[in-house]
Short mmCIF file of C-alpha atoms in Angstrom, two decimals:
data_model
loop_
_atom_site.label_atom_id
_atom_site.label_comp_id
_atom_site.label_asym_id
_atom_site.label_seq_id
_atom_site.Cartn_x
_atom_site.Cartn_y
_atom_site.Cartn_z
CA MET A 1 286.49 -11.78 206.04
CA ILE A 2 286.68 -10.83 209.68
CA GLY A 3 286.99 -14.32 211.08
CA SER A 4 284.86 -16.34 213.47
CA ASN A 5 283.55 -13.41 215.52
CA ASP A 6 280.83 -11.97 213.31
CA MET A 7 280.18 -8.79 215.30
CA ASP A 8 278.57 -5.85 213.49
CA ASN A 9 280.77 -2.80 212.85
CA THR A 10 278.07 -0.67 211.27
CA GLY A 11 278.16 2.94 212.39
CA LEU A 12 281.24 2.80 214.59
CA LYS A 13 282.81 6.28 214.57
CA ILE A 14 286.16 7.18 216.12
CA ALA A 15 287.58 10.69 216.58
CA VAL A 16 291.37 11.11 216.40
CA ILE A 17 293.49 14.04 217.62
CA ALA A 18 297.14 14.45 218.53
CA ASP A 19 299.70 16.87 219.91
CA LEU A 20 297.51 19.03 222.11
CA HIS A 21 300.62 20.58 223.71
CA TYR A 22 298.43 22.27 226.28
CA TYR A 23 300.21 25.33 227.68
CA SER A 24 299.10 26.76 231.01
CA PRO A 25 298.69 30.58 231.04
CA SER A 26 300.51 30.53 234.40
CA LEU A 27 303.77 29.93 232.48
CA GLY A 28 303.50 33.38 230.90
CA THR A 29 301.73 34.60 227.75
CA THR A 30 303.03 38.16 227.39
CA GLY A 31 306.35 39.99 227.18
CA ASN A 32 309.29 39.86 224.80
CA ALA A 33 310.52 36.46 225.98
CA TYR A 34 307.16 34.79 225.33
CA GLU A 35 306.69 36.60 222.01
CA LEU A 36 310.04 35.32 220.76
CA ARG A 37 309.08 31.81 221.89
CA SER A 38 305.72 32.03 220.16
CA ALA A 39 307.19 33.45 216.94
CA GLN A 40 309.36 30.36 216.41
CA ASP A 41 306.58 27.83 216.92
CA GLN A 42 303.95 26.46 214.57
CA LYS A 43 301.85 25.72 217.65
CA CYS A 44 299.53 28.22 219.31
CA LEU A 45 300.61 28.10 222.96
CA ALA A 46 298.63 30.79 224.79
CA GLU A 47 295.57 29.86 222.75
CA SER A 48 295.93 26.08 223.22
CA GLY A 49 293.35 25.84 226.02
CA ALA A 50 290.72 27.66 223.98
CA ILE A 51 291.47 25.52 220.91
CA ILE A 52 291.23 22.29 222.93
CA ASP A 53 287.93 23.39 224.53
CA SER A 54 286.40 24.13 221.14
CA ALA A 55 287.70 20.88 219.61
CA PHE A 56 286.32 18.84 222.50
CA GLU A 57 282.91 20.47 222.14
CA SER A 58 282.97 19.65 218.43
CA ILE A 59 283.86 16.02 219.14
CA LYS A 60 281.04 15.75 221.68
CA LYS A 61 278.56 16.83 219.00
CA SER A 62 280.07 14.67 216.25
CA GLY A 63 278.40 11.39 217.14
CA ALA A 64 281.79 9.75 217.71
CA ASP A 65 281.79 6.64 219.89
CA CYS A 66 285.25 7.31 221.33
CA VAL A 67 288.28 9.56 220.89
CA LEU A 68 291.93 8.59 220.47
CA ILE A 69 294.63 11.10 221.54
CA ALA A 70 298.05 10.25 220.12
CA GLY A 71 300.46 11.85 222.59
CA ASP A 72 302.09 15.13 223.59
CA LEU A 73 299.15 16.13 225.74
CA ALA A 74 301.07 18.87 227.56
CA ASN A 75 303.45 21.53 226.31
CA ASN A 76 306.66 20.09 227.74
CA GLY A 77 305.92 17.93 230.76
CA GLU A 78 305.00 20.73 233.17
CA ARG A 79 302.91 19.48 236.11
CA VAL A 80 300.58 22.47 235.89
CA CYS A 81 299.93 21.80 232.20
CA HIS A 82 299.15 18.13 232.88
CA GLU A 83 296.85 18.94 235.78
CA GLU A 84 294.86 21.42 233.68
CA VAL A 85 294.64 19.34 230.50
CA PHE A 86 293.71 16.28 232.59
CA GLU A 87 290.58 18.15 233.71
CA LYS A 88 289.69 18.93 230.10
CA ILE A 89 290.10 15.30 229.01
CA SER A 90 288.16 14.14 232.07
CA ASP A 91 285.22 16.31 231.04
CA LEU A 92 285.35 14.92 227.51
CA ASN A 93 285.57 11.39 228.93
CA LYS A 94 282.21 11.89 230.63
CA PHE A 95 280.59 12.09 227.18
CA LEU A 96 282.59 9.42 225.32
CA PRO A 97 285.56 7.20 226.20
CA ALA A 98 288.94 8.89 225.70
CA TYR A 99 292.06 6.80 225.07
CA THR A 100 295.47 8.42 225.37
CA VAL A 101 299.13 7.68 224.93
CA TYR A 102 301.79 10.02 226.25
CA ALA A 103 305.18 10.80 224.79
CA THR A 104 308.48 12.63 225.08
CA HIS A 105 307.04 16.12 225.53
CA ASP A 106 304.77 14.81 228.25
CA TRP A 107 307.73 13.95 230.48
CA CYS A 108 310.09 16.66 229.21
CA CYS A 109 312.74 14.28 227.94
CA ASP A 110 315.08 17.20 227.14
CA ASN A 111 314.81 18.60 230.70
CA ASP A 112 314.16 22.04 229.22
CA ALA A 113 310.72 23.13 230.39
CA LYS A 114 310.42 26.92 230.64
CA ARG A 115 308.27 29.76 231.84
CA PHE A 116 308.35 33.35 230.63
CA GLU A 117 308.18 36.68 232.39
CA GLY A 118 308.82 39.99 230.61
CA ASP A 119 312.24 39.76 228.95
CA ASN A 120 313.27 36.75 231.01
CA VAL A 121 313.14 32.98 230.49
CA PHE A 122 313.18 30.75 233.56
CA HIS A 123 313.67 27.01 233.85
CA TYR A 124 310.56 25.18 235.08
CA ASP A 125 311.57 22.08 237.00
CA ASP A 126 308.26 20.62 238.23
CA THR A 127 307.67 18.06 235.48
CA LEU A 128 306.11 14.61 235.53
CA THR A 129 307.93 11.31 235.07
CA PRO A 130 306.66 8.37 232.93
CA PRO A 131 305.51 6.44 236.04
CA GLU A 132 303.56 9.51 237.22
CA LEU A 133 302.01 9.87 233.78
CA ARG A 134 301.01 6.20 233.83
CA GLU A 135 299.00 6.78 236.99
CA LEU A 136 297.61 10.21 236.05
CA TYR A 137 296.22 9.11 232.69
CA ALA A 138 295.14 5.65 233.88
CA PRO A 139 291.41 6.52 233.50
CA PHE A 140 291.98 7.08 229.79
CA GLY A 141 293.06 3.61 228.74
CA LYS A 142 295.09 1.68 231.31
CA ASN A 143 292.20 1.19 233.71
CA ARG A 144 290.02 -0.22 230.91
CA ALA A 145 292.75 -2.35 229.36
CA GLU A 146 292.49 -6.10 228.84
CA SER A 147 296.28 -6.31 228.66
CA GLU A 148 299.07 -3.94 229.69
CA TYR A 149 302.80 -3.84 229.03
CA ILE A 150 305.01 -1.66 231.25
CA THR A 151 308.08 -0.43 229.40
CA HIS A 152 311.60 -0.07 230.79
CA LEU A 153 310.72 3.62 231.34
CA GLU A 154 307.75 2.44 233.47
CA ALA A 155 305.40 3.86 230.85
CA SER A 156 302.23 2.06 229.82
CA SER A 157 301.19 0.33 226.61
CA TYR A 158 297.77 -1.31 226.65
CA SER A 159 295.31 -3.25 224.52
CA LEU A 160 291.52 -3.48 224.48
CA ASN A 161 288.47 -3.82 222.28
CA ILE A 162 287.06 -0.30 221.82
CA GLY A 163 283.76 -1.33 220.30
CA LYS A 164 282.34 -3.98 218.01
CA ASN A 165 285.34 -5.89 216.63
CA ILE A 166 288.00 -3.16 216.70
CA ARG A 167 291.13 -3.82 218.75
CA LEU A 168 293.13 -0.78 219.89
CA ILE A 169 296.77 -1.35 220.80
CA ALA A 170 297.97 1.93 222.34
CA THR A 171 301.71 2.09 222.89
CA ASN A 172 304.41 4.21 224.45
CA ASP A 173 307.15 4.24 221.82
CA ASP A 174 309.58 6.69 223.42
CA GLN A 175 312.67 4.46 223.50
CA ASN A 176 313.71 1.24 221.77
CA GLY A 177 316.83 0.67 223.87
CA LYS A 178 319.04 1.41 220.87
CA GLY A 179 319.16 5.20 221.04
CA ALA A 180 315.96 5.92 219.13
CA SER A 181 312.22 5.97 219.67
CA GLY A 182 310.37 2.71 219.12
CA TYR A 183 310.22 -0.66 220.81
CA THR A 184 312.56 -3.03 222.58
CA ASP A 185 312.40 -6.62 221.33
CA GLU A 186 310.31 -7.63 224.35
CA HIS A 187 307.89 -4.73 223.82
CA LEU A 188 307.44 -5.57 220.14
CA ASP A 189 306.86 -9.24 221.04
CA TRP A 190 304.01 -8.13 223.33
CA ILE A 191 302.49 -6.04 220.53
CA LEU A 192 302.68 -8.91 218.04
CA SER A 193 301.19 -11.27 220.64
CA GLU A 194 298.24 -8.88 221.07
CA CYS A 195 297.84 -8.79 217.29
CA LYS A 196 297.78 -12.60 217.14
CA LYS A 197 295.08 -12.80 219.82
CA ALA A 198 293.05 -10.08 218.07
CA LYS A 199 293.11 -11.87 214.72
CA ALA A 200 292.13 -15.13 216.41
CA ASN A 201 289.10 -13.30 217.84
CA GLY A 202 288.15 -11.89 214.43
CA GLU A 203 289.13 -8.33 215.33
CA TYR A 204 290.54 -5.60 213.11
CA ILE A 205 293.57 -3.85 214.61
CA ILE A 206 294.33 -0.15 215.06
CA LEU A 207 297.70 0.67 216.63
CA MET A 208 298.21 4.10 218.17
CA GLN A 209 301.69 5.38 218.95
CA HIS A 210 303.19 8.86 219.07
CA HIS A 211 306.15 8.81 216.70
CA MET A 212 305.79 8.06 213.02
CA LEU A 213 306.14 4.48 211.85
CA ILE A 214 307.17 5.32 208.30
CA SER A 215 308.33 8.48 206.57
CA SER A 216 305.90 10.78 204.80
CA ILE A 217 306.72 13.45 202.20
CA SER A 218 310.40 12.48 202.28
CA GLU A 219 312.99 10.70 204.40
CA ILE A 220 314.91 14.01 204.48
CA ILE A 221 312.05 15.64 206.39
CA SER A 222 310.81 12.62 208.32
CA LYS A 223 313.91 10.66 209.35
CA SER A 224 314.13 12.26 212.78
CA GLN A 225 310.37 11.85 213.25
CA HIS A 226 309.95 8.08 212.90
CA ILE A 227 310.88 5.19 215.17
CA GLY A 228 314.13 3.27 214.88
CA ASP A 229 314.19 0.05 212.83
CA ASN A 230 311.00 1.42 211.32
CA ILE A 231 310.81 -0.62 208.13
CA ASP A 232 311.42 -3.87 210.00
CA VAL A 233 308.72 -2.95 212.53
CA ALA A 234 306.33 -1.87 209.75
CA ASN A 235 306.77 -5.20 207.98
CA LYS A 236 306.04 -7.10 211.18
CA LEU A 237 302.97 -5.01 212.03
CA ALA A 238 301.52 -5.28 208.52
CA ASP A 239 302.10 -9.05 208.48
CA ALA A 240 300.52 -9.32 211.96
CA GLY A 241 297.30 -7.81 210.61
CA VAL A 242 297.48 -4.16 211.70
CA SER A 243 295.21 -2.18 209.38
CA LEU A 244 295.91 1.36 210.57
CA VAL A 245 298.71 3.00 212.55
CA ILE A 246 297.80 6.34 214.13
CA CYS A 247 300.66 8.64 215.11
CA GLY A 248 301.46 12.32 215.70
CA HIS A 249 304.76 13.99 216.57
CA SER A 250 305.62 15.55 213.20
CA HIS A 251 302.59 17.89 213.27
CA MET A 252 302.09 17.02 209.58
CA GLN A 253 298.66 15.83 208.43
CA ARG A 254 299.71 13.04 206.09
CA THR A 255 298.48 9.59 205.11
CA THR A 256 300.93 6.97 203.89
CA ARG A 257 300.29 3.51 202.47
CA PHE A 258 302.78 0.77 203.31
CA VAL A 259 302.96 -2.68 201.73
CA SER A 260 305.07 -5.32 203.47
CA ASP A 261 307.52 -7.59 201.71
CA ASN A 262 304.83 -10.29 201.97
CA GLY A 263 302.23 -8.08 200.28
CA ASN A 264 300.22 -7.03 203.35
CA THR A 265 299.00 -3.42 203.51
CA LEU A 266 298.69 -1.01 206.38
CA TYR A 267 297.97 2.71 206.38
CA GLN A 268 299.62 5.33 208.55
CA LEU A 269 297.53 8.28 209.66
CA ASN A 270 300.01 10.94 210.74
CA GLN A 271 297.73 13.26 212.68
CA GLY A 272 298.62 16.97 212.64
CA ALA A 273 298.85 19.01 215.84
CA LEU A 274 295.49 20.12 217.22
CA CYS A 275 297.03 23.34 218.56
CA GLY A 276 298.58 24.27 215.20
CA TYR A 277 297.38 24.71 211.65
CA PRO A 278 295.28 23.05 210.29
CA ALA A 279 293.90 22.19 213.80
CA PRO A 280 292.73 18.81 212.50
CA ILE A 281 290.23 16.32 213.88
CA THR A 282 290.08 13.04 211.97
CA TYR A 283 287.02 10.83 211.98
CA LEU A 284 287.22 7.11 211.26
CA GLU A 285 283.86 5.64 210.26
CA ILE A 286 283.83 1.87 210.09
CA ASN A 287 281.21 -0.12 208.24
CA GLY A 288 281.89 -3.83 208.05
CA GLU A 289 285.46 -4.18 206.79
CA GLU A 290 285.59 -0.73 205.17
CA MET A 291 287.15 2.25 206.97
CA ASN A 292 286.33 5.78 205.78
CA VAL A 293 288.80 8.46 206.89
CA SER A 294 287.82 12.12 206.90
CA VAL A 295 289.81 15.08 208.23
CA GLU A 296 288.06 18.22 209.45
CA SER A 297 289.66 21.45 210.61
CA LEU A 298 288.48 23.33 213.67
CA LYS A 299 286.22 26.11 212.45
CA GLU A 300 286.41 28.57 215.37
CA PHE A 301 287.29 29.03 219.03
CA GLU A 302 286.73 31.65 221.73
CA TYR A 303 289.86 33.44 222.91
CA ASN A 304 290.15 36.59 225.02
CA GLY A 305 286.47 37.34 224.58
CA LYS A 306 286.60 37.10 220.76
CA THR A 307 285.52 34.45 218.30
CA GLU A 308 288.55 33.47 216.24
CA THR A 309 288.51 31.31 213.11
CA LEU A 310 290.92 28.83 211.58
CA ASP A 311 292.48 31.79 209.78
CA TYR A 312 293.91 32.94 213.13
CA ILE A 313 295.80 29.63 213.53
CA LYS A 314 296.83 29.70 209.86
CA LYS A 315 298.37 33.16 210.24
CA HIS A 316 300.18 32.07 213.38
CA THR A 317 301.77 29.17 211.49
CA GLN A 318 302.69 31.39 208.53
CA ASN A 319 304.27 33.80 211.00
CA VAL A 320 307.05 31.26 211.62
CA VAL A 321 308.25 32.17 208.11
CA PHE A 322 307.32 35.86 208.27
CA ALA A 323 308.87 36.47 211.69
CA LEU A 324 312.17 34.82 210.78
CA LEU A 325 312.46 36.88 207.58
CA GLU A 326 311.21 40.06 209.22
CA TYR A 327 313.73 39.81 212.05
CA ALA A 328 316.52 38.87 209.65
CA ALA A 329 315.71 41.87 207.46
CA ASN A 330 315.02 44.51 210.09
CA ASP A 331 315.89 43.46 213.66
CA ARG A 332 319.37 42.00 214.11
CA ASP A 333 319.04 41.43 217.86
CA LYS A 334 315.73 39.56 217.63
CA PHE A 335 317.00 37.50 214.68
CA PHE A 336 319.99 36.21 216.61
CA LYS A 337 317.95 35.72 219.76
CA LEU A 338 315.52 33.62 217.75
CA LEU A 339 318.35 31.45 216.43
CA GLU A 340 319.93 31.10 219.87
CA ASN A 341 316.58 30.07 221.37
CA ASN A 342 316.60 27.19 218.86
CA GLY A 343 320.09 26.12 219.91
CA ILE A 344 321.77 27.47 216.76
CA SER A 345 325.29 28.86 217.16
CA THR A 346 325.39 32.37 215.71
CA ASP A 347 329.12 33.16 215.72
CA SER A 348 329.71 32.35 212.06
CA ILE A 349 326.28 33.64 211.01
CA LYS A 350 327.02 37.08 212.44
CA LYS A 351 329.87 37.48 209.96
CA ILE A 352 327.52 37.21 207.01
CA TYR A 353 324.52 38.95 208.55
CA PRO A 354 324.55 41.85 206.02
CA VAL A 355 324.06 39.32 203.21
CA ILE A 356 321.37 37.46 205.16
CA SER A 357 319.56 40.72 205.86
CA LYS A 358 319.49 41.72 202.20
CA CYS A 359 318.30 38.28 201.12
CA ALA A 360 315.52 38.32 203.74
CA HIS A 361 314.42 41.78 202.64
CA TYR A 362 314.35 40.59 199.04
CA ALA A 363 312.25 37.54 199.93
CA LEU A 364 309.72 39.75 201.73
CA THR A 365 309.37 42.33 198.99
CA ALA A 366 310.11 40.70 195.61
CA THR A 367 307.42 39.81 193.11
CA VAL A 368 307.47 36.48 191.29
CA GLY A 369 308.39 38.33 188.11
CA LYS A 370 311.32 40.12 189.72
CA ALA A 371 312.61 36.92 191.35
CA GLY A 372 312.24 34.93 188.14
CA LYS A 373 314.22 37.47 186.12
CA LEU A 374 317.00 37.53 188.72
CA LEU A 375 317.20 33.74 188.86
CA ASN A 376 317.38 33.46 185.09
CA ALA A 377 320.02 36.17 184.92
CA LEU A 378 322.15 34.18 187.38
CA THR A 379 321.62 30.90 185.49
CA PHE A 380 321.95 32.20 181.93
CA GLY A 381 318.25 31.72 181.26
CA LYS A 382 318.14 28.13 182.56
CA GLY A 383 316.45 28.74 185.94
CA VAL A 384 312.70 28.89 185.40
CA ASN A 385 310.15 28.94 182.62
CA MET A 386 309.50 32.65 182.08
CA LYS A 387 306.19 31.93 180.31
CA ALA A 388 304.94 30.48 183.61
CA VAL A 389 306.45 33.38 185.58
CA LYS A 390 304.66 35.87 183.32
CA LYS A 391 301.25 34.49 184.36
CA ILE A 392 301.80 35.40 188.04
CA GLU A 393 304.55 37.99 187.74
CA ASP A 394 302.81 40.61 189.89
CA ASP A 395 302.18 38.25 192.81
CA TYR A 396 304.50 38.45 195.80
CA LEU A 397 307.03 35.66 196.19
CA ILE A 398 306.52 35.47 199.97
CA ASP A 399 302.87 34.46 199.56
CA TYR A 400 303.87 31.31 197.68
CA ILE A 401 306.65 30.56 200.16
CA ALA A 402 304.10 30.78 202.97
CA ASP A 403 301.61 28.56 201.12
CA LEU A 404 304.22 25.85 200.54
CA PHE A 405 305.15 26.03 204.23
CA LEU A 406 301.48 25.46 205.12
CA SER A 407 301.38 22.47 202.77
CA VAL A 408 303.89 20.69 204.99
CA PHE A 409 301.34 20.74 207.81
CA ASP A 410 297.92 20.63 206.17
CA GLY A 411 298.38 17.64 203.88
CA SER A 412 298.73 19.85 200.80
CA GLU A 413 295.11 20.93 200.99
CA LYS A 414 295.93 23.47 198.28
CA THR A 415 297.15 21.46 195.28
CA TYR A 416 298.48 22.44 191.86
CA ALA A 417 298.09 20.64 188.53
CA PRO A 418 301.18 20.23 186.31
CA SER A 419 299.64 22.83 183.99
CA ASP A 420 299.57 25.45 186.78
CA PRO A 421 302.35 28.10 186.60
CA VAL A 422 303.13 27.61 190.31
CA TYR A 423 303.78 23.91 189.72
CA ASP A 424 305.99 24.72 186.75
CA ILE A 425 308.03 27.34 188.63
CA VAL A 426 308.50 25.43 191.89
CA THR A 427 309.52 22.19 190.17
CA ASP A 428 311.95 24.16 187.99
CA VAL A 429 313.55 25.72 191.07
CA ALA A 430 313.64 22.35 192.88
CA SER A 431 315.41 20.72 189.94
CA LEU A 432 317.95 23.53 189.56
CA PRO A 433 320.57 22.08 191.99
CA ARG A 434 320.56 18.74 190.16
CA ARG A 435 320.72 20.39 186.75
CA ALA A 436 323.59 22.58 187.92
CA VAL A 437 325.57 19.66 189.31
CA LYS A 438 325.22 17.75 186.04
CA LEU A 439 326.81 20.68 184.18
CA LEU A 440 329.65 21.32 186.63
CA PRO A 441 332.96 19.56 185.85
CA ILE A 442 333.35 18.30 189.44
CA LYS A 443 333.20 14.52 189.62
CA LYS A 444 332.68 14.37 193.39
CA LEU A 445 329.42 16.28 193.09
CA LYS A 446 328.08 13.59 190.77
CA ASP A 447 328.40 10.99 193.53
CA GLU A 448 325.38 8.69 193.78
CA LYS A 449 324.57 9.86 197.33
CA VAL A 450 324.68 13.53 196.31
CA MET A 451 322.47 12.93 193.30
CA SER A 452 319.95 10.94 195.38
CA VAL A 453 319.62 13.86 197.81
CA LEU A 454 319.08 16.30 194.93
CA LEU A 455 316.44 14.02 193.43
CA GLU A 456 314.79 13.82 196.86
CA ILE A 457 314.53 17.63 196.93
CA GLU A 458 312.58 17.44 193.67
CA LYS A 459 310.37 14.70 195.14
CA ILE A 460 309.55 16.93 198.11
CA ALA A 461 308.44 19.73 195.78
CA HIS A 462 306.18 17.36 193.81
CA GLU A 463 304.70 15.87 197.00
CA LEU A 464 303.87 19.29 198.49
CA LEU A 465 302.33 20.57 195.25
CA ALA A 466 300.39 17.46 194.23
CA PRO A 467 300.57 14.67 196.83
CA SER A 468 300.42 11.05 195.78
CA GLU A 469 297.59 8.73 196.77
CA PRO A 470 295.96 8.23 199.17
CA ASP A 471 294.37 11.62 199.67
CA ASN A 472 295.49 13.28 202.89
CA ARG A 473 292.00 14.53 203.80
CA HIS A 474 289.46 11.92 202.64
CA PHE A 475 289.93 8.30 201.65
CA SER A 476 288.63 4.79 202.24
CA PHE A 477 290.22 1.37 202.45
CA ILE A 478 289.38 -2.24 203.23
CA MET A 479 290.85 -3.36 206.55
CA GLN A 480 292.85 -6.58 206.64
#
């Protein structure tokens, strides 16, 4: 039951987006420097404005009562990006209330904002601070808030009823004072106090932050994406009555169910990046105590005088894989420049570049059949099930690599049953390191920590191929 306040929820609809990463064209959208930057990024930068415009038009027509935007509004804190995306959100806010949080990329926490011109990369030093962001985005939450908490960074967290009996607690979770993202003890106390007041008023609670609360897919992938002390915080939020935590940051469209030690359940909606594949917009439809969650992908957008579809964004994301392999195979200079742009030291890698180049070329050109035969030759027939390989032997290996890469971001929209040859082959390959270690006469490799990592690799493969419940695109649950 919802408590003493018997307000009607029927028909309340909330749109959710995250990680707009709006990139101003004034920072440069052509030339070798920009192309290298774009090739290493799942996000569409030059196209971000067009994607945002189309998404906002779609939200306006959706019948949503409000929209929640879970951080990283601008590319990397650039003032020009904030000024331009502010105008876009302001226009949307004229049609329905917009509620935002801002995060690390919004104030350029790494002090590494850039602009591009021809072959050159220049530092861009006109970025906004958390206090400036608090004032700029005040119309989209702070100014409507019933309660506000100002963090030690002078960023804003706020709380308000967004319609019927739904309480939104929107937080800035950039630093917990212990070297990680999250909340100081005082900040968390404020959040829990807001939860207590909400439950006393018969309200259901949605908490919106930027970083993940709990890991999805695997701790190996997600550890650097979630807040510090995350399980302790998750237990406290679930026990305080939070039904749904909305976050972004990882750019992965994933839903995770968490049950506290006391048996209370909350769900985490990890919203994928709007400016990257699958360009998701999630709709929360609330009827009574039931919440229905549905994820839609942007269908099309207008860019450079052409109508582009979701396939354009999909190919851009796949190009992160293709470009890396293509450069490794055929363009030594671009390959090393790409690595250096990501802060990777290339001194030792240069020594083995001929091997890397051949491997990259093989990955781009090999069929599944050819790769399967090679793997089994190297493992004395123990690598993969050749009956499964035979069913797709003429398909190119790179196509499946690209599809699995997409699954990280799109919530495994393309799934495989255990009877599918792809499932059989991928799980065989994922289990190969563990099987090899078990056979090797090296005791240190059989250490519990090593084996747990190898088992986690297998878990990742299973989760990408056939994700566990709840469904990452459509599901319902009863709010607590």
